[in-house]
CSV table of C-alpha atoms and ligand atoms in Angstrom, one decimal:
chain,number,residue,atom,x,y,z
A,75,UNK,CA,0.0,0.0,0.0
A,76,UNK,CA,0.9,3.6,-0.6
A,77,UNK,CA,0.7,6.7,1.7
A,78,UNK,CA,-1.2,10.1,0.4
A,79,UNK,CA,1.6,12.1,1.6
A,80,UNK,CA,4.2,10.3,0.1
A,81,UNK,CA,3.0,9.5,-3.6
A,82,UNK,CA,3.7,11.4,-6.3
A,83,UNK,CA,1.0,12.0,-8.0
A,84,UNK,CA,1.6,13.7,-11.4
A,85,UNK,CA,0.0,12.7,-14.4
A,86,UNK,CA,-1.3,9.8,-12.6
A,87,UNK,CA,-5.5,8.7,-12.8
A,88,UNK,CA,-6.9,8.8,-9.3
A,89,UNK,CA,-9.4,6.7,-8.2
A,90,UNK,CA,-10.9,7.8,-5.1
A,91,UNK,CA,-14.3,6.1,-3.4
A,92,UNK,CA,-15.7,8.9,-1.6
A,93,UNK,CA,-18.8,8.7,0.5
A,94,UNK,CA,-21.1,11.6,-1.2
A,95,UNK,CA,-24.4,9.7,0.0
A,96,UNK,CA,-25.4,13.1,1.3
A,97,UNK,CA,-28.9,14.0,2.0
A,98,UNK,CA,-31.0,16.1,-1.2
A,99,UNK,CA,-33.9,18.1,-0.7
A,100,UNK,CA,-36.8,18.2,-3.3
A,101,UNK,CA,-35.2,20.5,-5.4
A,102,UNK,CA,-32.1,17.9,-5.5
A,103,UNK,CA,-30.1,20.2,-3.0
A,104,UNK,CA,-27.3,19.0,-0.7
A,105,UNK,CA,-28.6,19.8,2.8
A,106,UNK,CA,-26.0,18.8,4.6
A,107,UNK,CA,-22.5,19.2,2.8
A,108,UNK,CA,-20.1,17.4,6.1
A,109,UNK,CA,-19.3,14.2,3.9
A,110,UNK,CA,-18.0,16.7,1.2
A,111,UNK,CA,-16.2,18.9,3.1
A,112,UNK,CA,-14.7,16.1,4.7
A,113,UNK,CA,-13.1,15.1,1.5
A,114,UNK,CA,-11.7,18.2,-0.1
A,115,UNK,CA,-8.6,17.5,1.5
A,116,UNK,CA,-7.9,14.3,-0.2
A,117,UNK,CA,-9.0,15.5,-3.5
A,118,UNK,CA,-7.1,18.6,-3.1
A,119,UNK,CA,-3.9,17.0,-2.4
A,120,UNK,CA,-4.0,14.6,-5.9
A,121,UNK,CA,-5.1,17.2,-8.4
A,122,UNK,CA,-2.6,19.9,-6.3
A,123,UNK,CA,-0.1,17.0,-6.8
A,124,UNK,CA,-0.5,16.9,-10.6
A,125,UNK,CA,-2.9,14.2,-10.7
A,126,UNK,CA,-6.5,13.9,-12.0
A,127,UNK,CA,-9.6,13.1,-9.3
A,128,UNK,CA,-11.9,10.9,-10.4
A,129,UNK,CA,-14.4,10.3,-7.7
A,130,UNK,CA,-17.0,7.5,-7.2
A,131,UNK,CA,-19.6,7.0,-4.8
A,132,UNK,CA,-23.3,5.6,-4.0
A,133,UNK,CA,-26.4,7.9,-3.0
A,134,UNK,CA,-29.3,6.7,-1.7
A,135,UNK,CA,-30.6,3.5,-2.3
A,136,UNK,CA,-31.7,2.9,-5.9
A,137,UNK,CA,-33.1,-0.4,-6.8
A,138,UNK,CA,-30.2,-1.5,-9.1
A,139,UNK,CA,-31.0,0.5,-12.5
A,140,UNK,CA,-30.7,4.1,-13.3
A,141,UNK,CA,-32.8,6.9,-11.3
A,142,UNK,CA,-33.1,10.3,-11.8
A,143,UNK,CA,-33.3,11.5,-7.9
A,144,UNK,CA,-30.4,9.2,-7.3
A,145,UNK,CA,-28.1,11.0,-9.7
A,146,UNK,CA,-24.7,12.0,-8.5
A,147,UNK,CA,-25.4,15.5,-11.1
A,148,UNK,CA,-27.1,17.0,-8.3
A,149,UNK,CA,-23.9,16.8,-6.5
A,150,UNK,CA,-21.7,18.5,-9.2
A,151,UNK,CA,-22.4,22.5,-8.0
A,152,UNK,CA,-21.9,21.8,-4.2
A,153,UNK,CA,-18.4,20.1,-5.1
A,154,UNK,CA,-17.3,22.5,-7.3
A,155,UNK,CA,-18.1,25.3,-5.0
A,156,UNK,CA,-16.2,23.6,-2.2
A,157,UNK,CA,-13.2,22.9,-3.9
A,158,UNK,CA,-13.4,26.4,-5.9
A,159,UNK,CA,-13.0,24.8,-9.7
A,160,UNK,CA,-15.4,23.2,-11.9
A,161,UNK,CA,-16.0,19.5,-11.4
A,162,UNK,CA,-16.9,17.5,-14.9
A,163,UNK,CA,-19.2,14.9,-14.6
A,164,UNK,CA,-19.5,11.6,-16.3
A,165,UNK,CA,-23.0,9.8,-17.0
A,166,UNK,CA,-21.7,6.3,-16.1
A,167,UNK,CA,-19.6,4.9,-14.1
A,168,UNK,CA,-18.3,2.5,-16.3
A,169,UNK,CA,-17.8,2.0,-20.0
A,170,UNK,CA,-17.2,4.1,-23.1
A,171,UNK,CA,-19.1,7.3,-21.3
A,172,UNK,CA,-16.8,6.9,-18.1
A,173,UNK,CA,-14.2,6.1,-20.6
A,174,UNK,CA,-14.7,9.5,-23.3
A,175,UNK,CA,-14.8,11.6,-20.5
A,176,UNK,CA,-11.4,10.4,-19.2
A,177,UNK,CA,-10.0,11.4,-22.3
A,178,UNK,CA,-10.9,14.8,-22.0
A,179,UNK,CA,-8.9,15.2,-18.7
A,180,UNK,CA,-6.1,17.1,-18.0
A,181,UNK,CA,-3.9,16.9,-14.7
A,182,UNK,CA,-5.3,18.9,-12.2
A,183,UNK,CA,-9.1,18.7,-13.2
A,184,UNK,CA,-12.1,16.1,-11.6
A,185,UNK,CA,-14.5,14.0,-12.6
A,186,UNK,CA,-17.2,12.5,-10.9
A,187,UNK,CA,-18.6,9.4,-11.9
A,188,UNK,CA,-22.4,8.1,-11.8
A,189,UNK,CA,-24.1,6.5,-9.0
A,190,UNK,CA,-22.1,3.3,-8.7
A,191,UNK,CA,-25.4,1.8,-7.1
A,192,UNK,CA,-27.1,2.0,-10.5
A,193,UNK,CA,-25.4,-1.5,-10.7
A,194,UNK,CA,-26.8,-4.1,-8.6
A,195,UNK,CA,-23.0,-5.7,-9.3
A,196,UNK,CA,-21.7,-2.8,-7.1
A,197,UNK,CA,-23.3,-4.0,-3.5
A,198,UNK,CA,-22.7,-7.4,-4.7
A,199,UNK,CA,-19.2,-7.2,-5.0
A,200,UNK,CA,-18.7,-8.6,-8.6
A,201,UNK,CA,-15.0,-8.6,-9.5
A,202,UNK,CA,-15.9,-8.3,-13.6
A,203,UNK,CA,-17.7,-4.6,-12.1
A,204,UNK,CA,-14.5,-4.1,-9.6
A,205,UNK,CA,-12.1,-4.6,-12.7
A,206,UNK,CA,-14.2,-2.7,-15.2
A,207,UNK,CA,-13.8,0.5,-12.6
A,208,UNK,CA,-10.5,-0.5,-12.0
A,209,UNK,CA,-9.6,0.4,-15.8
A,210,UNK,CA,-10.1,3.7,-15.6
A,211,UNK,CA,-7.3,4.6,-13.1
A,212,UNK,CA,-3.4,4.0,-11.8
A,213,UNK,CA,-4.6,4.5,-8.4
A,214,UNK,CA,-7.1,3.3,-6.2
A,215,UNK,CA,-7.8,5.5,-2.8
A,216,UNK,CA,-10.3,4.6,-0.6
A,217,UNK,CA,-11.5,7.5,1.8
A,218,UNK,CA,-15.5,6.2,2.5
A,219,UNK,CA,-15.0,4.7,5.8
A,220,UNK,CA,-18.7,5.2,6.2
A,221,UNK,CA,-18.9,1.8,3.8
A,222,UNK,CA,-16.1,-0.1,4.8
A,223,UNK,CA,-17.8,-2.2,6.4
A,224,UNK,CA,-19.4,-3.7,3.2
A,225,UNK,CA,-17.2,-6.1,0.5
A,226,UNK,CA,-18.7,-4.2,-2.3
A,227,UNK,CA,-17.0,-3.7,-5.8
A,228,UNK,CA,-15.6,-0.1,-5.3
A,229,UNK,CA,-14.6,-0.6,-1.4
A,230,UNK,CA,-12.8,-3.8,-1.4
A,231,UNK,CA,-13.1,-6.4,-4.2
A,232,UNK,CA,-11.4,-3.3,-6.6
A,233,UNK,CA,-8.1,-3.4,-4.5
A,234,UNK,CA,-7.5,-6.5,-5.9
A,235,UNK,CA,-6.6,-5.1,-9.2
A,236,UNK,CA,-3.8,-2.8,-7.5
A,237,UNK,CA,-1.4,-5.0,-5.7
A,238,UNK,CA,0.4,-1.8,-4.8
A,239,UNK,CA,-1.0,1.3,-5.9
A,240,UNK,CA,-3.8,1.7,-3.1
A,241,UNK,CA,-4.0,3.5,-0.6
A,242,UNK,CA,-6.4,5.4,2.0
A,243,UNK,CA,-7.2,9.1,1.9
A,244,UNK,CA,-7.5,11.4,4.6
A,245,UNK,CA,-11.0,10.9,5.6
A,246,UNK,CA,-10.4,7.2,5.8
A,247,UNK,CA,-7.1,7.1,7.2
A,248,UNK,CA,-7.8,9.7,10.1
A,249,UNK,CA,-10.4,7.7,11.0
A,250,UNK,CA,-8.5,4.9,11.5
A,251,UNK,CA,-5.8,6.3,13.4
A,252,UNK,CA,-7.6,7.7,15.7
A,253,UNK,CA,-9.6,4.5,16.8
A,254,UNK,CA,-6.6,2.9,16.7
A,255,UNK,CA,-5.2,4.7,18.7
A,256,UNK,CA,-8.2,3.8,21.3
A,257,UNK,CA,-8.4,0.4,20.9
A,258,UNK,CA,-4.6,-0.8,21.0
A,259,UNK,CA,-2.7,2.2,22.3
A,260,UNK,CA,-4.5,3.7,24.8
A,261,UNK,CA,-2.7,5.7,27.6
A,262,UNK,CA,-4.6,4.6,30.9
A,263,UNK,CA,-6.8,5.0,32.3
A,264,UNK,CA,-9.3,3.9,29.5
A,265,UNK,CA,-13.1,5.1,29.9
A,266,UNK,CA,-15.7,4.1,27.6
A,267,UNK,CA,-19.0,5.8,28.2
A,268,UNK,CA,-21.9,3.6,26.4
A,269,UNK,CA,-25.2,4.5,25.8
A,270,UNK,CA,-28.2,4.5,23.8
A,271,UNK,CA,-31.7,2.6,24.0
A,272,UNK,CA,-30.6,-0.5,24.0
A,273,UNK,CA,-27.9,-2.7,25.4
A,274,UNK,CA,-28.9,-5.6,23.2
A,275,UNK,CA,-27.6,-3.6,19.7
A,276,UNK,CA,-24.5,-2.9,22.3
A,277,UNK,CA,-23.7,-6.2,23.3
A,278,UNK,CA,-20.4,-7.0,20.9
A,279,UNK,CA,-19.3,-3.5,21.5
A,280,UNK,CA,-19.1,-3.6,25.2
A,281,UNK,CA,-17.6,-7.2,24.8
A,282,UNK,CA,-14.8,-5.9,22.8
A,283,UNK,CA,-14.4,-2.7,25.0
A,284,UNK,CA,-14.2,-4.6,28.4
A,285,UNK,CA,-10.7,-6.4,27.4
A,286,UNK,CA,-9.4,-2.8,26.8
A,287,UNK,CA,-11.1,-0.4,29.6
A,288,UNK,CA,-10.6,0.3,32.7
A,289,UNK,CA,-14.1,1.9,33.3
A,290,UNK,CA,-17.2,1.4,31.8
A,291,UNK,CA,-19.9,3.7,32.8
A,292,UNK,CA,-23.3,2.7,31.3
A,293,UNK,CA,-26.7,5.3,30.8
A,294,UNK,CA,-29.5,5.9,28.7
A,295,UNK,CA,-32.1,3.5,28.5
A,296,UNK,CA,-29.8,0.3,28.3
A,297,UNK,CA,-28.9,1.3,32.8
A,298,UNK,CA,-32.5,-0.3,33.5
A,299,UNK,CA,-32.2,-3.8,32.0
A,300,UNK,CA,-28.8,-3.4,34.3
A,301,UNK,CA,-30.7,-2.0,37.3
A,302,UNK,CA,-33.2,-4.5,37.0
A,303,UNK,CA,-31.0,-7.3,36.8
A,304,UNK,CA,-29.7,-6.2,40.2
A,305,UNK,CA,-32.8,-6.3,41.6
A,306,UNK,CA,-33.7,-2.8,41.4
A,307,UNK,CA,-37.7,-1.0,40.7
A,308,UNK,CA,-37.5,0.5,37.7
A,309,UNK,CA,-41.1,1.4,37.3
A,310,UNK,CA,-41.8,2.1,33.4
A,311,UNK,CA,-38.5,2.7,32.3
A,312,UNK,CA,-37.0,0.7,28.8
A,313,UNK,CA,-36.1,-2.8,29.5
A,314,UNK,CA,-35.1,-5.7,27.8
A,315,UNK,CA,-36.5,-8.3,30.1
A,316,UNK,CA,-34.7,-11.1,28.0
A,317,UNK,CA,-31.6,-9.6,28.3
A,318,UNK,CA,-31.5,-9.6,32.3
A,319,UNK,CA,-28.9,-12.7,32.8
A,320,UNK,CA,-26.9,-11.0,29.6
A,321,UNK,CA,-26.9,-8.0,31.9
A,322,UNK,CA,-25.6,-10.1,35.0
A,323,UNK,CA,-22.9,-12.0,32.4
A,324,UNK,CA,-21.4,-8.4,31.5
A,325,UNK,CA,-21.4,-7.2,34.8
A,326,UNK,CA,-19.4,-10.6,36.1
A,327,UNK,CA,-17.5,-10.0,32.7
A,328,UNK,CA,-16.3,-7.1,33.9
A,329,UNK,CA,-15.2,-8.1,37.4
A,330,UNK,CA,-13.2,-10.8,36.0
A,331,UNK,CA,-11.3,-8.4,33.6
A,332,UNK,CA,-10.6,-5.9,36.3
A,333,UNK,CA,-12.9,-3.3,34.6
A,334,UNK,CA,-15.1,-0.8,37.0
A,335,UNK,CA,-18.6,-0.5,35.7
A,336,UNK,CA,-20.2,3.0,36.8
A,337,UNK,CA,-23.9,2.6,36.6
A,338,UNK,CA,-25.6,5.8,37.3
A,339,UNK,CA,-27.1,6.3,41.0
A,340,UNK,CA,-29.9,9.0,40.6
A,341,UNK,CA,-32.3,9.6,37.2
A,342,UNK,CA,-34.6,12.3,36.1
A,343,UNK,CA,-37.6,10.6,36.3
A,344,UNK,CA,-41.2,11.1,34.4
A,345,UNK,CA,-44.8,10.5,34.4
A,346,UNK,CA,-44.4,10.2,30.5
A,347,UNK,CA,-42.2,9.7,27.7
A,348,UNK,CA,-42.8,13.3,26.6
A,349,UNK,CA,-40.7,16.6,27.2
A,350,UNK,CA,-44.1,18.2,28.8
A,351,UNK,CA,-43.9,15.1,31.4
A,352,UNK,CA,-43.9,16.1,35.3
A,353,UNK,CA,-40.4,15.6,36.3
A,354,UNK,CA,-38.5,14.4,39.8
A,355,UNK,CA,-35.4,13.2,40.6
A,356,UNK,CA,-35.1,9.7,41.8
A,357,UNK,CA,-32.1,7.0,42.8
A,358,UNK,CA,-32.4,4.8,39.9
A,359,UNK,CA,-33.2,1.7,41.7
A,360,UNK,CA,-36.3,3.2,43.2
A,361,UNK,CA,-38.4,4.2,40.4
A,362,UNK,CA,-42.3,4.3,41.2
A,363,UNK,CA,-44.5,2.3,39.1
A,364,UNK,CA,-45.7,4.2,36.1
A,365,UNK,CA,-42.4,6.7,35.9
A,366,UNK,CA,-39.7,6.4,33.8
A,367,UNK,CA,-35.7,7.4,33.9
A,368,UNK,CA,-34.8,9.2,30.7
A,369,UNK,CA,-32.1,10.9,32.0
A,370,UNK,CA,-28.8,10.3,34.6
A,371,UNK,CA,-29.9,12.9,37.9
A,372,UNK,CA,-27.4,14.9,39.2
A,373,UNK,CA,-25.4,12.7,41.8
A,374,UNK,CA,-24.7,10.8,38.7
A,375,UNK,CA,-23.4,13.7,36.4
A,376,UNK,CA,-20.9,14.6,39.0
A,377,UNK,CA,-20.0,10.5,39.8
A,378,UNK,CA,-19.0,10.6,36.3
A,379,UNK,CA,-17.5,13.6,35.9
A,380,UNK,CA,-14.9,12.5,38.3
A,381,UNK,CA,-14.0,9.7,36.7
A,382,UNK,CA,-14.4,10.9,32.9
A,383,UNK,CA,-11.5,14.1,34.8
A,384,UNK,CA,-9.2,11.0,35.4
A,385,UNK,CA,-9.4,9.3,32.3
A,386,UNK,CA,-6.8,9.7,29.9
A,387,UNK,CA,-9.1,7.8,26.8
A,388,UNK,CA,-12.2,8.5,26.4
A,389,UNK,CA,-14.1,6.9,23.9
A,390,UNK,CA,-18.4,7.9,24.0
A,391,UNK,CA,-20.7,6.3,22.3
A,392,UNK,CA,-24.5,6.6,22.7
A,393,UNK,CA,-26.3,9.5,24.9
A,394,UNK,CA,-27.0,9.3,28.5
A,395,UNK,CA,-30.6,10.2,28.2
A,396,UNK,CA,-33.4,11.5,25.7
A,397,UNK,CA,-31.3,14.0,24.8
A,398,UNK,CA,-33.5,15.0,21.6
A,399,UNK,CA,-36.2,16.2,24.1
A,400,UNK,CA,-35.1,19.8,26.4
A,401,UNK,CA,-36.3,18.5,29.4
A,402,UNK,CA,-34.0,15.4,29.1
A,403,UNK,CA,-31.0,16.6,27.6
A,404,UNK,CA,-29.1,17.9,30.8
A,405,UNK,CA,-27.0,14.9,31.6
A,406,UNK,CA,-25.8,14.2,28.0
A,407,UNK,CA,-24.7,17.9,27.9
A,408,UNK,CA,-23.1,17.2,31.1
A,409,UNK,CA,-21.5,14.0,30.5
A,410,UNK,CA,-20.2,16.1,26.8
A,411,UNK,CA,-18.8,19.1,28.9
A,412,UNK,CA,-17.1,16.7,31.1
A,413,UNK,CA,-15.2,15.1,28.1
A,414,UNK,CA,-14.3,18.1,26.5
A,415,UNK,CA,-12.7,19.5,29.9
A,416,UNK,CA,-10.6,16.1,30.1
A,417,UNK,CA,-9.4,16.9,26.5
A,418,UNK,CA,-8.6,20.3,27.1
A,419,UNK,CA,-6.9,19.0,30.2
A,420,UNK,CA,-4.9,16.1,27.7
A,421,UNK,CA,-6.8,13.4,27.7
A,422,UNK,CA,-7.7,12.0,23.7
A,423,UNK,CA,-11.4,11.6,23.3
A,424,UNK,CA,-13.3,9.5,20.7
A,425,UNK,CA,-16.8,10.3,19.8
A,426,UNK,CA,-18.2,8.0,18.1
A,427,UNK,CA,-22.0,6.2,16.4
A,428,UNK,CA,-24.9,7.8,15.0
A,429,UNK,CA,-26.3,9.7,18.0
A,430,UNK,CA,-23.5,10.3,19.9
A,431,UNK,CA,-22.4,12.6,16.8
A,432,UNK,CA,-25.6,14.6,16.4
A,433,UNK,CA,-25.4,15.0,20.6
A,434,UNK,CA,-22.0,16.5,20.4
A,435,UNK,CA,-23.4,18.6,17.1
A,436,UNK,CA,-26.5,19.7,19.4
A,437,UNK,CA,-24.4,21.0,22.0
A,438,UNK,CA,-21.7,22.8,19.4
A,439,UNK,CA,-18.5,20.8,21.0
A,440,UNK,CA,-17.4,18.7,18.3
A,441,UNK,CA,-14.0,20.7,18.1
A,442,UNK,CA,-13.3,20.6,21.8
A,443,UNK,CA,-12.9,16.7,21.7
A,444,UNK,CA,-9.9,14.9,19.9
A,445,UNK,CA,-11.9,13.2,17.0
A,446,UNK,CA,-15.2,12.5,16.2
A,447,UNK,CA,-15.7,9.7,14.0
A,448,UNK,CA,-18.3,9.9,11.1
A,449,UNK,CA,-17.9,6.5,10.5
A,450,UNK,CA,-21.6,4.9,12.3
A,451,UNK,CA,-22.2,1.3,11.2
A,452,UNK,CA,-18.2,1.2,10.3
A,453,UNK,CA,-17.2,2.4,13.2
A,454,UNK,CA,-19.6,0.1,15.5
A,455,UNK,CA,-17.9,-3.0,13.8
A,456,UNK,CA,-14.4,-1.8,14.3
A,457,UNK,CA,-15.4,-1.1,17.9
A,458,UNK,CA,-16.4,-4.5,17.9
A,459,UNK,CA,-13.4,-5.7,17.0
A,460,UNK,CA,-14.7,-6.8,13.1
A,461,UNK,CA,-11.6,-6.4,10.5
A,462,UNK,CA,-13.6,-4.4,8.0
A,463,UNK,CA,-13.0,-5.3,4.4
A,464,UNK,CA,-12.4,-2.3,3.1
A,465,UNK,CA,-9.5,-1.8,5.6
A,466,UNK,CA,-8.4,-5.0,4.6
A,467,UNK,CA,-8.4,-4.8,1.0
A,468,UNK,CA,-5.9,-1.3,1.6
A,469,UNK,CA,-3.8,-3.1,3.9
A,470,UNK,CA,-3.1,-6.8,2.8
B,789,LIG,P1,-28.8,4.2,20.2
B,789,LIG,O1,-29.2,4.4,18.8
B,789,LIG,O2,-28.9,2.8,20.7
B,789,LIG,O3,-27.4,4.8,20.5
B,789,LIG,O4,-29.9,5.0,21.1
B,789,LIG,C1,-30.0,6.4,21.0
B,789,LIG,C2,-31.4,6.8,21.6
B,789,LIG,O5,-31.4,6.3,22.9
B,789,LIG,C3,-31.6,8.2,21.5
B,789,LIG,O6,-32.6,8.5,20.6
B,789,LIG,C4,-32.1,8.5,23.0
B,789,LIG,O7,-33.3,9.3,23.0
B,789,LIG,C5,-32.4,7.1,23.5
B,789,LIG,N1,-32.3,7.1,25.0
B,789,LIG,C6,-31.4,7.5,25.7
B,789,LIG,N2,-31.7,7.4,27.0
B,789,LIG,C7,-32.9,6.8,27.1
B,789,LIG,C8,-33.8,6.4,28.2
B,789,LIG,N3,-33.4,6.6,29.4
B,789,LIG,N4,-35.0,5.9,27.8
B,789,LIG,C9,-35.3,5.7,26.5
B,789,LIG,N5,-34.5,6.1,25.5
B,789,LIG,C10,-33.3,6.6,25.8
């Protein structure tokens, strides 16, 4: 494998799977532009480098032919605006249009090929589609770490037609790094704050995570099949009743390896899952019938405060409580604050999976903690200790 930083890329074809699956309104504009801006870097650095960008990616889910509202066109302005030069478009990803409109390149410029998901062969990882993309360049980058997680044609089986020349951009690569950095070269201690709805889609995660941790502190909904487990009244709150014993095995799990679990002590409690709900605080293992904890109280904010202040990893995944609704918000705000003070204090912090990002976003500190990872599903399989196959296909 190659290195971006390293490779000279004059005159040479880039191939670069980037992960434009950005959302569209009804007039086929980008709403939210963070996967595009995440990749200017990469593209700027071949075409600065003498090289020609040619970029392919999926959007949306089209049923395996051509579709208008899938189109990558729509796409074309917002890029070229970012990057500040036109971007040429081809109307296939493959064949003689990819092909012509190769030909017309000069070093420096960009093309962005059609919806790669307008062939089914794409999320079925044909090699005779890998090689017929492989064709049209010297290079192949991969900087969608968003679908590494997937064998498909353009984020894994293609690699296999450059034994050398591959290599991952910045999007991908800082990605990487930085997890890896948290899952095998952590400085202690290690924290990892889970939560979320439910422990059951958390299971693996927290599996992998106990071997490297040194504290686990749990919320959100998944703290009552815990609490329950131990005995405790949880009145209404979420539970997975057939999760109880799983609950027990983690928490014996985790005695084993050495690893302190911090449950939360106190929760806002309410008559309602609604924000309008009437409100108390209760110890979470005395919750009156027909209340429910949606969010950690205040003995447990500062419980984990203290040890979130003595942590030197930090990796957070999953909200601490409703924190879409105002009146439940608090103690994901908190349990935020108190990993952005631990960074600022030199500590390396890893936000990470689909909610924990738009928390973080809601509560405008996403550049006051070391990384956070846009990777979701990719990133969950990483965590759980899954070799994804688009990492492999760079690597091996
Ligand atoms: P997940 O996708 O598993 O990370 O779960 C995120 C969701 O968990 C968010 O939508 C939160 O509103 C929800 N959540 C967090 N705490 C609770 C709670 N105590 N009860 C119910 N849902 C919760």
């Amino acid at each position: 494998m190659l290195n971006i930083d390293t490779t000279d890329f004059t005159g040479k074809k880039v191939l670069i799977r980037v992960d434009f699956n950005v959302p569209l309104n009804e007039q086929f504009e980008v709403t939210d532009d963070t996967r595009i801006r995440a990749a200017i870097p990469t593209i700027k650095k071949v075409i600065e480098g003498g090289g020609i960008a040619i970029l392919m990616s999926h959007l949306g889910r089209p049923k395996g032919g051509p579709e208008d509202k899938f189109s990558l066109k729509h796409i074309v302005p917002t890029i070229s605006e970012l990057l500040g030069k036109p971007v040429l478009f081809a109307a296939d990803c493959i064949g003689d249009v990819a092909e012509n409109a190769l030909k017309a390149l000069h070093n420096g410029q960009v093309l962005l090929l059609e919806n790669l998901r307008f062939y089914k062969e794409e999320e079925a990882g044909d090699p005779g589609f890998a090689k017929k993309l492989a064709t049209l360049g010297d290079i192949y980058m991969n900087d969608a770490f968003g679908t590494a997680h997937r064998a498909h044609a353009s984020t894994a089986v293609i690699a296999d037609y450059f034994p050398v020349n591959k290599m991952f951009g910045y999007v991908m690569g800082g990605e990487i790094t930085a997890i890896d950095k948290v899952l095998h070269n952590a400085e202690r201690p290690f924290t990892a704050i889970m939560g979320g709805a439910k422990v059951s889609s958390k299971i693996s995660i927290i599996d992998n995570v106990l071997n490297k941790v040194d504290n686990l502190i749990i919320g959100g909904g998944m703290t009552f099949t815990f609490i329950k487990a131990m005995g405790g009244k949880i009145g209404a709150s979420l539970v997975e009743e057939d999760k109880l014993d799983m609950a027990k095995a983690l928490l014996a799990s985790a005695k084993t390896k050495g690893v302190t679990v911090h449950l939360p002590v106190d929760a806002v409690i309410a008559d309602k899952f609604a924000n309008d709900a009437s409100t108390r605080i209760a110890p979470v293992g005395e919750i009156p019938d027909g209340w429910m904890g949606l969010d950690i109280g205040p003995e447990t904010e500062a419980l984990f405060d203290k040890v979130i202040q003595a942590s030197k990893t930090i990796l957070w995944n999953g909200p601490v409580g409703v924190f879409e609704m105002p009146s439940f918000e608090k103690g994901t705000r908190a349990v935020g604050d108190s990993i952005v003070k631990a960074t600022a204090n030199g500590a390396f912090s890893l936000v990470g999976g689909g909610d924990s990002v738009a928390a973080v976003n809601q509560f405008h500190i996403a550049d006051k903690v070391s990384y956070v990872s846009t990777g979701g599903g990719a990133l969950l399989e990483y965590m759980e200790g899954i070799e994804l196959p688009g990492v492999k296909a760079i690597r091996s």
